[in-house]
XYZ file of C-alpha atoms in Angstrom:
773
model
C -0.029 0.186 0.233
C 1.345 3.364 -0.877
C 2.270 5.782 1.975
C -0.191 8.395 2.826
C 0.465 12.026 1.667
C 0.274 14.157 4.902
C 0.927 17.508 3.361
C -1.826 19.909 2.444
C -3.415 20.636 -0.692
C -5.179 24.070 -1.263
C -6.362 25.524 -4.371
C -3.239 27.891 -4.720
C 0.401 26.086 -4.309
C 1.297 29.083 -2.107
C -1.365 28.067 0.385
C -0.205 24.369 -0.030
C 2.218 22.249 1.997
C 4.191 19.525 0.340
C 5.021 15.928 1.693
C 7.920 14.131 -0.378
C 7.751 11.297 2.000
C 5.525 9.000 -0.183
C 7.572 9.761 -3.001
C 11.183 9.124 -2.235
C 13.019 6.156 -3.226
C 14.023 4.050 -0.249
C 17.637 4.640 0.963
C 19.928 2.277 2.677
C 20.836 3.192 6.140
C 23.983 5.244 6.800
C 27.166 3.043 7.070
C 25.510 0.112 5.146
C 28.131 -2.216 3.758
C 29.022 -2.814 0.204
C 28.719 -6.307 -1.018
C 30.888 -8.235 -3.315
C 30.365 -11.724 -4.412
C 33.169 -13.325 -6.523
C 31.923 -16.399 -7.761
C 34.366 -18.759 -9.576
C 33.456 -21.766 -11.899
C 34.251 -25.381 -11.642
C 36.909 -25.328 -8.594
C 37.325 -28.155 -6.098
C 38.379 -27.495 -2.426
C 41.992 -28.662 -2.816
C 42.894 -26.447 -5.905
C 43.783 -23.014 -4.403
C 46.689 -21.877 -2.120
C 44.490 -20.798 0.608
C 43.212 -24.423 1.166
C 46.398 -25.696 0.537
C 46.639 -26.178 -3.270
C 49.469 -25.506 -5.540
C 47.739 -22.814 -7.646
C 48.856 -19.444 -6.341
C 46.024 -17.032 -5.583
C 47.580 -13.836 -4.094
C 44.426 -11.786 -4.118
C 42.319 -14.829 -2.149
C 45.279 -15.409 0.102
C 45.137 -11.586 1.106
C 41.442 -11.836 1.673
C 41.685 -15.143 3.605
C 44.700 -13.573 5.940
C 42.243 -10.767 6.765
C 39.022 -12.738 7.044
C 37.481 -16.142 7.407
C 38.060 -19.544 5.453
C 34.987 -22.059 5.458
C 35.874 -25.449 4.978
C 32.181 -27.167 4.879
C 30.499 -24.816 2.504
C 28.640 -26.732 -0.090
C 26.731 -26.049 -3.480
C 24.617 -27.827 -5.749
C 27.140 -29.287 -7.732
C 26.511 -27.658 -11.200
C 26.706 -23.806 -12.335
C 23.085 -22.780 -13.371
C 21.598 -24.438 -10.224
C 24.251 -23.012 -7.912
C 23.881 -19.470 -9.548
C 20.103 -19.680 -9.446
C 20.318 -20.010 -5.563
C 23.031 -17.306 -5.377
C 20.126 -14.996 -6.995
C 17.083 -16.144 -4.781
C 18.350 -17.924 -1.452
C 15.628 -20.503 -2.694
C 16.570 -24.214 -3.304
C 17.432 -24.740 -7.074
C 14.186 -26.819 -7.918
C 12.226 -24.173 -6.257
C 13.838 -21.767 -8.680
C 12.869 -24.415 -11.526
C 16.709 -24.890 -12.214
C 17.288 -28.628 -11.597
C 20.247 -28.805 -14.188
C 21.902 -26.193 -16.589
C 19.480 -23.977 -18.841
C 20.407 -26.280 -21.733
C 18.770 -29.061 -19.782
C 15.532 -27.819 -18.932
C 12.657 -30.456 -19.512
C 9.208 -29.121 -18.838
C 8.650 -30.332 -15.322
C 7.904 -27.872 -12.309
C 11.490 -28.174 -10.828
C 13.236 -27.975 -14.285
C 11.071 -25.344 -16.246
C 14.139 -22.890 -16.542
C 12.288 -19.589 -15.755
C 12.578 -18.139 -12.017
C 9.104 -18.140 -10.649
C 7.523 -14.843 -9.674
C 7.466 -16.384 -6.033
C 11.221 -15.936 -6.010
C 12.413 -12.432 -5.776
C 16.003 -12.096 -6.454
C 18.585 -10.437 -4.070
C 19.391 -7.851 -6.577
C 15.717 -6.624 -6.751
C 15.470 -6.616 -2.939
C 18.476 -4.738 -2.272
C 18.056 -2.272 -5.432
C 14.575 -1.372 -4.019
C 16.239 -0.730 -0.393
C 19.007 1.776 -1.590
C 21.816 -0.354 -3.256
C 22.977 0.053 -6.804
C 23.274 -3.193 -8.285
C 26.098 -4.557 -10.575
C 26.596 -7.846 -12.299
C 29.748 -8.843 -14.243
C 30.750 -12.174 -16.189
C 28.596 -15.239 -16.564
C 24.952 -15.704 -16.090
C 23.866 -19.025 -17.246
C 20.213 -18.536 -15.839
C 18.726 -17.380 -19.024
C 16.608 -19.898 -21.028
C 18.083 -20.677 -24.346
C 15.401 -19.336 -26.547
C 15.699 -15.933 -24.836
C 19.271 -15.634 -25.672
C 18.571 -13.682 -29.042
C 18.281 -10.275 -30.373
C 14.548 -10.516 -30.637
C 13.991 -12.910 -27.624
C 12.389 -12.228 -24.323
C 14.541 -10.193 -21.787
C 12.416 -11.214 -18.813
C 15.155 -13.559 -17.398
C 18.258 -11.149 -18.444
C 20.024 -9.485 -15.477
C 18.496 -5.930 -16.024
C 15.160 -7.418 -15.528
C 16.074 -9.108 -12.175
C 17.188 -6.414 -10.242
C 20.664 -5.240 -11.790
C 21.298 -1.720 -12.903
C 24.136 -2.680 -15.012
C 25.319 -6.042 -16.757
C 28.573 -6.734 -18.600
C 29.209 -10.351 -19.403
C 27.786 -13.337 -21.103
C 24.622 -15.061 -20.803
C 25.172 -18.673 -21.475
C 27.124 -21.415 -19.629
C 30.575 -20.764 -21.022
C 32.266 -18.770 -23.684
C 35.698 -18.346 -25.327
C 37.951 -16.461 -23.053
C 39.836 -14.692 -26.157
C 36.618 -14.237 -28.320
C 33.839 -14.079 -25.816
C 29.958 -13.625 -26.581
C 29.464 -10.233 -24.888
C 26.311 -8.563 -23.429
C 26.128 -5.146 -22.022
C 23.162 -4.284 -20.247
C 20.277 -5.411 -22.774
C 22.024 -5.589 -25.999
C 24.915 -7.854 -27.526
C 28.353 -6.268 -28.502
C 31.563 -7.265 -29.774
C 34.591 -7.337 -27.653
C 36.584 -3.784 -27.401
C 39.762 -5.259 -28.805
C 41.322 -8.271 -29.959
C 43.657 -11.202 -28.388
C 46.426 -9.805 -30.636
C 45.868 -6.363 -28.741
C 46.164 -8.051 -25.414
C 42.288 -8.977 -24.959
C 41.368 -11.812 -22.559
C 37.803 -11.711 -20.772
C 39.291 -11.913 -17.121
C 40.928 -8.455 -17.996
C 38.137 -6.872 -19.403
C 35.645 -7.963 -16.582
C 37.938 -6.208 -14.212
C 38.133 -3.171 -16.284
C 34.378 -2.934 -16.338
C 33.942 -3.523 -12.722
C 36.530 -0.764 -11.769
C 34.438 1.690 -14.294
C 31.075 0.961 -12.880
C 32.569 1.505 -9.303
C 34.286 4.517 -10.253
C 31.148 5.969 -12.005
C 29.205 5.022 -8.578
C 31.888 6.518 -6.543
C 32.132 9.737 -8.671
C 28.277 10.531 -8.657
C 26.615 8.624 -5.519
C 29.437 7.850 -3.165
C 27.315 7.815 -0.010
C 25.224 4.856 -1.786
C 26.163 1.349 -1.143
C 26.696 -1.159 -3.877
C 26.020 -4.855 -4.443
C 28.336 -6.416 -7.230
C 27.917 -9.999 -8.315
C 31.327 -10.853 -10.126
C 31.327 -14.059 -12.126
C 34.523 -14.690 -14.172
C 34.737 -17.337 -16.769
C 37.291 -19.213 -14.697
C 37.858 -21.985 -13.927
C 35.226 -23.078 -16.484
C 36.583 -24.598 -19.882
C 38.049 -23.526 -22.381
C 40.852 -22.963 -20.017
C 42.501 -20.019 -21.571
C 45.156 -17.912 -20.053
C 48.211 -15.612 -21.067
C 51.258 -17.824 -21.826
C 53.335 -15.863 -18.965
C 50.822 -17.412 -16.310
C 50.488 -20.778 -17.734
C 54.560 -21.159 -17.834
C 54.658 -20.226 -14.065
C 53.599 -23.740 -13.396
C 55.989 -25.379 -15.518
C 56.728 -28.913 -14.135
C 54.427 -28.318 -10.847
C 52.240 -31.124 -11.867
C 54.683 -33.555 -13.320
C 54.294 -35.932 -10.130
C 50.821 -36.640 -11.521
C 47.235 -36.398 -10.007
C 47.646 -39.352 -7.350
C 50.593 -37.885 -5.941
C 49.155 -34.481 -5.708
C 45.982 -35.706 -3.803
C 48.411 -37.363 -1.088
C 50.572 -34.011 -1.155
C 47.600 -31.905 -0.790
C 45.762 -33.736 1.783
C 48.656 -33.359 4.204
C 48.700 -29.578 3.685
C 45.060 -29.383 4.053
C 45.246 -31.097 7.563
C 48.081 -29.176 8.570
C 46.334 -25.745 7.721
C 43.110 -27.085 9.535
C 40.912 -27.292 6.530
C 40.070 -30.994 7.258
C 40.733 -32.649 10.633
C 43.608 -35.072 11.441
C 43.015 -38.504 10.197
C 41.110 -37.486 7.162
C 41.306 -40.418 4.609
C 41.693 -40.340 0.705
C 38.801 -41.782 -0.896
C 39.258 -44.102 -4.214
C 39.847 -42.306 -7.335
C 37.189 -44.636 -9.035
C 34.684 -45.483 -6.440
C 31.387 -46.484 -8.073
C 31.011 -49.936 -8.944
C 31.130 -50.795 -12.878
C 27.386 -51.447 -13.045
C 26.666 -47.627 -11.751
C 29.494 -45.877 -13.081
C 29.629 -43.410 -16.178
C 32.643 -44.634 -18.069
C 33.450 -41.070 -19.365
C 34.110 -40.168 -15.742
C 36.734 -42.984 -15.121
C 40.046 -41.699 -13.691
C 43.106 -43.392 -15.567
C 45.737 -44.330 -12.902
C 49.005 -42.157 -13.410
C 51.172 -45.149 -13.552
C 49.336 -46.480 -16.589
C 49.968 -43.479 -18.575
C 52.645 -43.546 -21.266
C 55.126 -40.597 -21.176
C 53.395 -38.401 -23.792
C 50.305 -38.861 -21.823
C 51.911 -37.776 -18.746
C 53.327 -34.690 -20.501
C 50.005 -33.772 -21.913
C 47.988 -34.266 -18.853
C 50.500 -32.318 -16.778
C 50.464 -29.317 -19.414
C 46.877 -29.427 -18.997
C 46.858 -28.764 -15.442
C 49.651 -26.154 -15.679
C 46.987 -24.266 -18.018
C 44.328 -24.646 -15.402
C 46.497 -23.081 -12.925
C 47.568 -20.273 -15.091
C 44.031 -19.519 -15.941
C 42.881 -19.464 -12.312
C 45.773 -17.356 -11.090
C 45.834 -14.894 -13.962
C 42.139 -14.204 -13.296
C 42.712 -13.736 -9.386
C 45.488 -11.178 -10.505
C 42.377 -9.425 -12.306
C 40.242 -9.571 -9.375
C 43.176 -8.165 -7.514
C 42.998 -4.920 -9.183
C 39.332 -4.515 -8.252
C 40.294 -4.925 -4.631
C 43.026 -2.780 -4.998
C 40.598 -0.046 -6.218
C 38.398 -0.590 -3.266
C 41.504 -0.090 -0.948
C 42.558 2.988 -2.491
C 39.384 4.572 -2.350
C 38.574 3.776 0.996
C 36.070 1.297 0.415
C 37.500 -2.004 1.207
C 36.909 -1.973 5.058
C 33.054 -1.816 4.669
C 32.773 -4.380 1.789
C 31.589 -7.673 2.751
C 33.308 -9.916 0.126
C 32.506 -13.660 -0.702
C 34.849 -15.367 -2.797
C 33.847 -18.580 -3.702
C 33.036 -21.360 -6.399
C 30.066 -22.834 -7.691
C 30.635 -26.502 -7.914
C 33.483 -29.057 -7.701
C 36.270 -29.368 -10.027
C 35.021 -30.245 -13.652
C 35.219 -33.960 -15.128
C 33.748 -32.982 -18.415
C 37.390 -33.089 -19.945
C 36.900 -37.029 -19.852
C 39.569 -39.479 -19.091
C 41.807 -38.385 -21.663
C 41.474 -34.594 -21.304
C 40.354 -32.571 -24.377
C 41.597 -29.784 -26.731
C 37.987 -29.356 -27.514
C 35.425 -29.447 -24.783
C 32.512 -29.644 -27.162
C 33.458 -33.046 -27.798
C 31.994 -33.977 -24.483
C 28.885 -32.532 -25.258
C 28.550 -34.403 -28.657
C 29.476 -37.495 -27.153
C 32.475 -37.794 -29.231
C 35.779 -39.340 -27.912
C 39.171 -37.276 -27.818
C 42.021 -38.752 -29.710
C 45.391 -38.613 -28.070
C 47.398 -38.037 -31.051
C 45.254 -35.073 -31.734
C 45.450 -33.809 -28.354
C 49.393 -34.023 -28.462
C 49.756 -31.904 -31.701
C 48.068 -29.041 -29.640
C 50.530 -29.442 -26.843
C 52.592 -26.171 -27.444
C 49.497 -24.104 -27.774
C 47.151 -25.443 -25.104
C 45.395 -22.309 -23.506
C 45.701 -20.061 -26.616
C 43.074 -19.231 -28.980
C 44.087 -22.373 -30.849
C 42.334 -24.636 -28.421
C 39.063 -25.043 -26.294
C 40.987 -27.141 -23.753
C 39.798 -28.979 -20.463
C 41.964 -31.128 -18.287
C 41.366 -34.953 -17.824
C 39.272 -36.590 -15.064
C 42.215 -37.297 -12.706
C 42.849 -33.523 -12.157
C 39.229 -32.999 -11.267
C 39.402 -35.902 -8.701
C 42.783 -34.275 -7.401
C 41.335 -30.759 -7.205
C 38.365 -32.197 -5.180
C 40.761 -33.762 -2.703
C 40.027 -35.783 -0.387
C 36.322 -36.317 -1.595
C 34.787 -38.736 -3.937
C 34.232 -37.769 -7.590
C 33.506 -33.965 -8.734
C 31.299 -31.709 -10.381
C 27.757 -33.072 -11.161
C 27.980 -35.909 -8.414
C 25.763 -34.041 -6.145
C 25.861 -37.089 -3.641
C 29.587 -36.854 -2.824
C 31.350 -33.679 -1.533
C 33.563 -33.593 -4.331
C 30.813 -32.087 -6.524
C 29.432 -29.657 -3.606
C 32.067 -28.856 -1.251
C 33.773 -25.686 -2.546
C 36.214 -22.961 -1.322
C 34.170 -19.943 0.407
C 36.344 -16.870 1.874
C 34.758 -14.027 3.808
C 36.284 -10.766 4.209
C 34.768 -7.786 6.108
C 37.112 -5.812 8.401
C 34.318 -3.471 9.547
C 31.996 -6.373 10.547
C 34.445 -9.199 11.419
C 36.879 -9.089 14.239
C 38.572 -12.386 13.241
C 41.515 -12.594 11.041
C 42.974 -15.517 9.161
C 40.475 -17.833 10.980
C 39.111 -21.063 9.953
C 35.250 -22.023 10.195
C 33.932 -25.527 10.128
C 30.297 -24.916 10.266
C 28.302 -26.795 7.791
C 26.593 -24.130 5.110
C 25.187 -24.373 1.687
C 24.867 -21.917 -0.986
C 21.176 -21.372 -0.003
C 22.622 -19.361 3.083
C 24.476 -16.813 1.068
C 21.419 -14.629 0.322
C 19.999 -15.136 3.916
C 23.590 -13.774 5.201
C 23.666 -10.833 2.696
C 20.314 -9.652 3.852
C 21.145 -10.017 7.487
C 24.062 -7.939 7.104
C 22.103 -5.478 5.005
C 19.429 -5.148 7.667
C 16.875 -5.937 4.992
C 14.254 -8.898 4.894
C 12.906 -10.938 1.932
C 9.545 -9.319 1.610
C 6.783 -11.481 2.120
C 4.962 -10.203 -1.043
C 6.939 -8.609 -3.960
C 5.248 -6.895 -6.791
C 2.084 -8.576 -5.617
C 3.102 -12.104 -5.343
C 3.479 -14.119 -2.253
C 6.916 -15.051 -1.790
C 8.421 -18.626 -1.226
C 10.236 -18.153 2.181
C 14.112 -18.453 1.984
C 15.532 -21.954 2.129
C 18.749 -20.842 3.619
C 19.974 -19.295 7.127
C 22.117 -16.667 7.904
C 25.870 -17.443 8.391
C 26.413 -14.184 10.115
C 26.552 -15.962 13.780
C 29.651 -17.894 12.640
C 31.635 -14.481 11.761
C 32.963 -14.059 15.303
C 32.308 -17.414 16.841
C 34.054 -20.189 15.381
C 33.042 -22.748 17.945
C 29.140 -22.217 17.338
C 27.395 -25.051 16.281
C 26.065 -24.902 12.778
C 22.338 -23.291 12.294
C 22.007 -25.593 9.405
C 19.707 -28.610 10.108
C 19.048 -30.228 6.712
C 20.124 -29.930 2.930
C 18.929 -32.132 0.253
C 21.134 -32.589 -2.981
C 20.074 -33.862 -6.450
C 21.611 -33.118 -9.645
C 21.291 -35.086 -13.191
C 20.285 -38.340 -11.474
C 22.462 -38.236 -8.321
C 20.958 -37.454 -5.001
C 21.891 -37.289 -1.352
C 20.689 -35.598 2.058
C 22.671 -34.079 5.123
C 21.099 -33.821 8.417
C 22.635 -33.000 11.577
C 26.098 -34.350 10.580
C 24.989 -37.317 8.797
C 24.665 -38.088 4.995
C 22.789 -40.440 2.836
C 24.022 -40.774 -0.675
C 22.648 -42.674 -3.529
C 24.918 -44.834 -5.682
C 24.170 -43.543 -9.087
C 26.432 -41.856 -11.908
C 24.989 -38.575 -13.658
C 23.938 -38.466 -17.238
C 24.714 -42.090 -17.294
C 21.222 -43.144 -18.908
C 21.152 -45.884 -16.115
C 17.583 -45.103 -15.059
C 16.288 -47.654 -12.629
C 16.465 -45.062 -9.674
C 14.433 -47.440 -7.365
C 17.238 -49.976 -7.476
C 19.853 -47.563 -6.342
C 21.865 -48.609 -3.219
C 22.195 -45.946 -0.479
C 25.458 -45.230 1.493
C 25.712 -43.690 4.833
C 28.538 -41.210 6.139
C 28.851 -39.808 9.624
C 30.402 -36.429 7.996
C 31.044 -35.118 11.399
C 33.701 -37.665 12.072
C 34.549 -38.698 8.527
C 34.821 -35.320 6.491
C 36.041 -37.040 3.284
C 32.940 -39.313 3.258
C 35.492 -42.443 3.190
C 33.717 -44.815 5.237
C 30.119 -46.175 4.426
C 28.472 -46.944 7.700
C 25.288 -47.982 6.195
C 25.289 -51.705 7.721
C 26.099 -50.397 11.060
C 23.463 -47.955 11.297
C 20.284 -49.019 9.095
C 17.903 -46.922 10.986
C 19.887 -43.921 10.438
C 19.997 -44.547 6.801
C 16.264 -45.394 6.494
C 15.552 -41.935 8.559
C 17.811 -39.891 6.029
C 16.312 -41.714 2.941
C 12.787 -40.696 3.944
C 14.108 -37.268 4.905
C 15.435 -37.114 1.057
C 11.817 -38.016 -0.248
C 10.463 -35.323 2.320
C 12.493 -32.699 0.546
C 12.155 -34.113 -3.009
C 8.402 -33.757 -2.494
C 8.708 -30.339 -0.761
C 11.125 -28.879 -3.327
C 9.576 -30.140 -6.759
C 12.820 -32.421 -7.231
C 10.958 -35.361 -9.190
C 11.400 -36.603 -11.700
C 14.979 -37.684 -11.599
C 16.725 -37.346 -15.023
C 19.899 -39.108 -15.977
C 19.774 -38.872 -19.576
C 23.037 -38.331 -21.507
C 24.210 -35.062 -22.125
C 23.517 -35.245 -25.967
C 19.790 -36.379 -25.194
C 19.354 -33.387 -22.502
C 20.898 -30.665 -24.842
C 18.890 -31.577 -27.905
C 15.406 -32.281 -26.190
C 12.695 -30.202 -28.079
C 11.872 -26.882 -26.140
C 9.265 -24.473 -26.623
C 10.690 -21.535 -28.853
C 9.529 -18.084 -29.386
C 9.203 -18.663 -33.090
C 7.117 -21.748 -34.349
C 9.253 -24.477 -36.012
C 9.669 -24.501 -39.888
C 11.557 -26.169 -42.557
C 12.956 -23.008 -44.078
C 14.791 -20.163 -42.723
C 15.657 -16.731 -44.412
C 18.576 -14.623 -43.298
C 19.591 -11.357 -44.303
C 23.204 -9.325 -44.074
C 23.544 -6.549 -41.505
C 22.137 -8.627 -38.571
C 23.996 -9.450 -35.319
C 24.856 -13.256 -34.913
C 21.775 -15.461 -34.617
C 22.434 -17.567 -31.321
C 22.256 -21.484 -32.227
C 19.287 -21.809 -29.731
C 17.204 -20.071 -32.263
C 18.872 -20.420 -35.322
C 18.017 -23.222 -37.937
C 18.931 -26.655 -36.475
C 20.833 -28.724 -38.970
C 22.034 -31.192 -36.458
C 21.390 -34.944 -37.449
C 19.688 -34.085 -40.281
C 19.929 -33.220 -44.079
C 20.004 -29.666 -45.327
C 20.483 -26.968 -48.031
C 22.232 -23.610 -48.016
C 21.105 -21.148 -50.733
C 22.574 -17.790 -51.316
C 21.448 -15.352 -53.700
C 24.382 -13.036 -54.550
C 25.574 -10.601 -56.915
C 29.108 -11.188 -57.702
C 31.688 -8.804 -59.349
C 35.380 -9.462 -60.055
C 36.477 -8.332 -56.747
C 33.771 -10.048 -54.778
C 35.326 -12.043 -51.602
C 34.123 -12.858 -48.075
C 31.752 -15.011 -45.916
C 28.423 -15.439 -47.134
C 27.192 -17.697 -44.282
C 28.961 -19.050 -41.219
C 27.960 -20.780 -37.966
C 30.156 -21.944 -35.208
C 34.020 -21.617 -34.824
C 37.344 -23.431 -35.424
C 35.982 -25.674 -32.729
C 32.877 -26.689 -34.851
C 30.918 -25.147 -37.565
C 30.373 -24.575 -41.090
C 30.707 -21.608 -43.564
C 30.236 -20.753 -47.149
C 32.571 -18.102 -48.750
C 34.056 -16.754 -51.577
C 37.725 -16.625 -51.823
C 39.970 -16.123 -54.758
C 37.212 -15.859 -57.006
C 35.904 -19.444 -56.082
C 33.101 -20.660 -53.799
C 34.264 -22.868 -50.583
C 31.780 -24.599 -48.169
C 33.942 -25.839 -45.215
C 32.384 -28.153 -42.460
C 34.537 -28.149 -39.367
C 33.734 -31.270 -37.373
C 34.508 -30.473 -33.841
C 37.866 -28.899 -34.687
C 39.295 -31.999 -36.027
C 41.773 -31.539 -38.872
C 41.770 -31.561 -41.751
C 38.629 -29.421 -42.359
C 36.248 -30.797 -44.904
C 36.481 -28.619 -47.761
C 34.556 -28.437 -51.043
C 35.575 -25.976 -53.760
C 34.539 -24.535 -57.155
C 36.206 -23.612 -60.272
C 36.668 -19.637 -60.733
C 33.083 -18.011 -60.478
C 31.811 -15.823 -63.291
C 30.690 -12.292 -62.250
C 26.919 -11.536 -62.250
C 23.549 -12.637 -60.432
C 24.183 -16.294 -58.959
C 22.731 -18.790 -56.658
C 25.347 -20.367 -54.986
C 24.763 -23.184 -52.246
C 25.720 -26.346 -50.582
C 23.662 -29.627 -49.882
C 24.126 -32.369 -47.255
C 22.527 -35.382 -47.478
C 22.615 -37.501 -44.403
C 22.695 -41.222 -45.129
C 23.655 -42.972 -41.839
C 25.027 -42.511 -38.225
C 28.735 -43.310 -37.286
C 30.266 -45.338 -34.570
C 29.621 -42.241 -32.101
C 26.246 -41.185 -33.439
C 27.731 -38.335 -35.880
C 25.795 -37.895 -39.347
C 27.529 -39.455 -42.406
C 26.477 -38.628 -45.902
C 27.535 -36.712 -48.960
C 28.123 -32.884 -49.430
C 27.343 -31.195 -52.591
C 28.507 -27.654 -53.696
C 26.296 -26.010 -56.239
C 26.709 -22.943 -58.619
C 23.303 -22.375 -59.996
C 22.080 -25.789 -60.814
C 25.453 -27.580 -61.489
C 27.043 -29.689 -58.909
C 30.715 -28.270 -58.618
C 31.968 -30.283 -55.989
C 31.011 -33.591 -54.271
C 32.319 -35.811 -51.388
C 31.712 -37.683 -48.118
C 31.067 -35.597 -44.987
C 30.455 -36.127 -41.314
C 28.504 -33.627 -39.466
C 27.831 -33.122 -35.537
C 24.657 -34.307 -34.044
C 25.356 -32.058 -30.827
C 25.758 -28.101 -30.808
C 28.435 -26.294 -32.545
C 29.121 -24.678 -29.068
C 27.455 -24.619 -25.800
C 26.715 -21.160 -26.317
C 27.684 -18.537 -28.524
C 29.288 -18.316 -32.073
C 26.217 -17.511 -33.707
C 24.781 -17.747 -37.336
C 26.380 -15.003 -39.428
C 25.644 -13.688 -42.738
C 28.041 -11.362 -44.631
C 30.875 -12.248 -42.219
C 32.118 -14.501 -39.483
C 32.068 -13.223 -36.051
C 34.912 -13.775 -33.272
C 36.675 -16.996 -33.755
C 36.340 -18.215 -37.546
C 34.933 -21.369 -38.722
C 37.633 -22.240 -41.133
C 41.472 -21.766 -40.880
C 41.289 -20.678 -44.699
C 40.348 -16.914 -43.623
C 40.634 -14.586 -40.744
C 37.415 -13.233 -39.113
C 35.386 -11.169 -39.822
C 36.130 -11.764 -43.522
C 33.321 -9.540 -44.534
C 31.834 -9.910 -47.722
C 32.789 -7.029 -50.123
C 32.822 -6.359 -53.793
C 29.271 -7.556 -54.465
C 25.862 -7.974 -52.679
C 24.190 -10.676 -50.745
C 20.302 -10.474 -51.294
C 19.749 -13.252 -48.594
C 20.677 -16.752 -47.483
C 18.085 -19.576 -47.154
C 18.684 -22.509 -45.220
C 16.120 -25.544 -45.840
C 15.938 -28.696 -43.627
C 12.752 -30.111 -45.221
C 13.131 -33.185 -47.637
C 12.958 -31.114 -50.895
C 15.917 -31.468 -53.122
C 18.389 -28.795 -53.660
C 17.585 -28.232 -57.259
C 13.696 -27.136 -56.118
C 15.248 -24.668 -53.797
C 17.737 -23.088 -56.524
C 14.907 -22.540 -58.991
C 13.043 -20.861 -56.297
C 15.940 -18.568 -55.404
C 16.686 -17.760 -59.086
C 13.160 -16.739 -59.534
C 13.357 -14.348 -56.501
C 16.877 -13.109 -57.568
C 15.114 -12.104 -61.069
C 12.350 -10.109 -59.182
C 14.903 -8.015 -57.604
């Protein structure tokens, strides 16, 4: 209800008394803290120096020395779900975010759009007098909305943030990111050759936002959510940072686990007597082969060299990003803001095993269900981490960086997937310095803590909608009382078919691998761990405490009912990523694109995956014509139709595997032409890829023909959209440099057909259309 006007209104304003109170925006109380949440991706508890790891993190170390290091802080085991909880303080299924945005499936807990019953921390703080900024990764926007004409309802500015600079999807190329500023797509401000890297850019933008704030509204507190691309694949970093780690991982991931566990015990991160868990703990009939860890002793010398280098790249990426964050922290100190800024420095899930047992130079192979090839990976050894690769370390390093726990990211039943670093720094509000905190907490507790510190409550009703209560509890009680018992009582876990529940120091965990396709959840065995006495979850005591296990299993089903967790879904990554989902545009067989438009994201572009298709370009050529007619994807997967050296080229780049599949015409004659390419799918290959025949056309004539293989999964998890007249960011083919804009002629339009009609019918239609121009 609006506040009552208490002034006096007469006929003449001179006889009236104003009252501004009902119309003033709320202001935060004097002395309210700034809040900075730094959220890394894919980082286990044992990676960083503050926790005993080998990766040097000077900024994190500095904050830990002046604040608190939490040892039992947990997440959901996956990025989008964890990030949704950071936004709202509610469990991820309540947020309709069971898995990543690309894995929504139409059930209440997995529909992919935040319900109106879950106002965000940005909205609440914004309404109470804080400026709100978001930098970096989002990954809480439905795929169909990541488009120039898509709905903006789930974009950051509509979720309570004054400013946004970053990317909307789950990952991006750190050298050629898919950037959004506020509500519009933009290109990076400069190139890798000029020194560009996303981590550096995000720090620049964060400092600019804070500088603008400090110049115009220095008394107004701010909230900043800072989400770098690190440590999600692709692991990209400047060579100088990668080379700082030369030889530091040559002892292998099993030796690293032993080394780091001793350091973690010494630092008080885990208790004395904590045991190492097995590298491959799941029985064969429950395990996912793609998540297996190969014993270091079984690797040959080349494999050891490659795997070590992949860890060096990961470490360099992490430290370089920390150094950029350090610039932001330095700015806060220089401007006198650091003491009264509450900083959370943390990660969204355990280390990632999506690099498979052999590691990868192109992580998108994982999402296409296609295996890596060791010899191919070795050929990229000297350029790992640069623009030439989209690399990811093998599962062994995921296990090592998640020491001492079982498994890693996606495994919500084990702490390897959920137990993450969390450092809290707030000199004005925390007396302790360099202290350890062992209370059990969860990502649901962050929003509750922020609101507690800010002196703001989550409203019972927001914009006319009754709100779902927060699922978390404030951690503030632990700031100055390291011995206080945790106020957390219960927390369920569920992710991609895995599940567990923690309650009062005990944990029940179902034996099931994520995205394994096993199903049969009613046959799952359950393990029981007394976490208060067995931090690593190394000793299954289900046989000794059957009643406790039954109690916890019942608790899990109670939470599943309360939070819309069911149905469980362990279908493969390819199956989940390629499900049919509602689109803003009705499905059709023919798509027409025109030059001069921004890249069309893959989620809303024509889908040629696993099917036959035709591409037709209506053009006017001159003797000087050259450039891209059509391009979709990048050097790590995609296809492109272009004119170069007076010839027509069609290149299909299958998952970045060399050589590219190239089809070329003879010299083209100037004039009005219809140029095109056709792929006729004939069968599935060994790994499900499409096998068939490609044909290149000039008019009605086939000018090149040959066998071709095509992807059934996406070209990228996000970004590198469909372009007409140029190739954005990272080029599809090594035969040209982006953007390779089409010049010296005219593109009238590009048609892509996925119906059953033959190319020749489309060519005649295009020729008729061209004649009408």
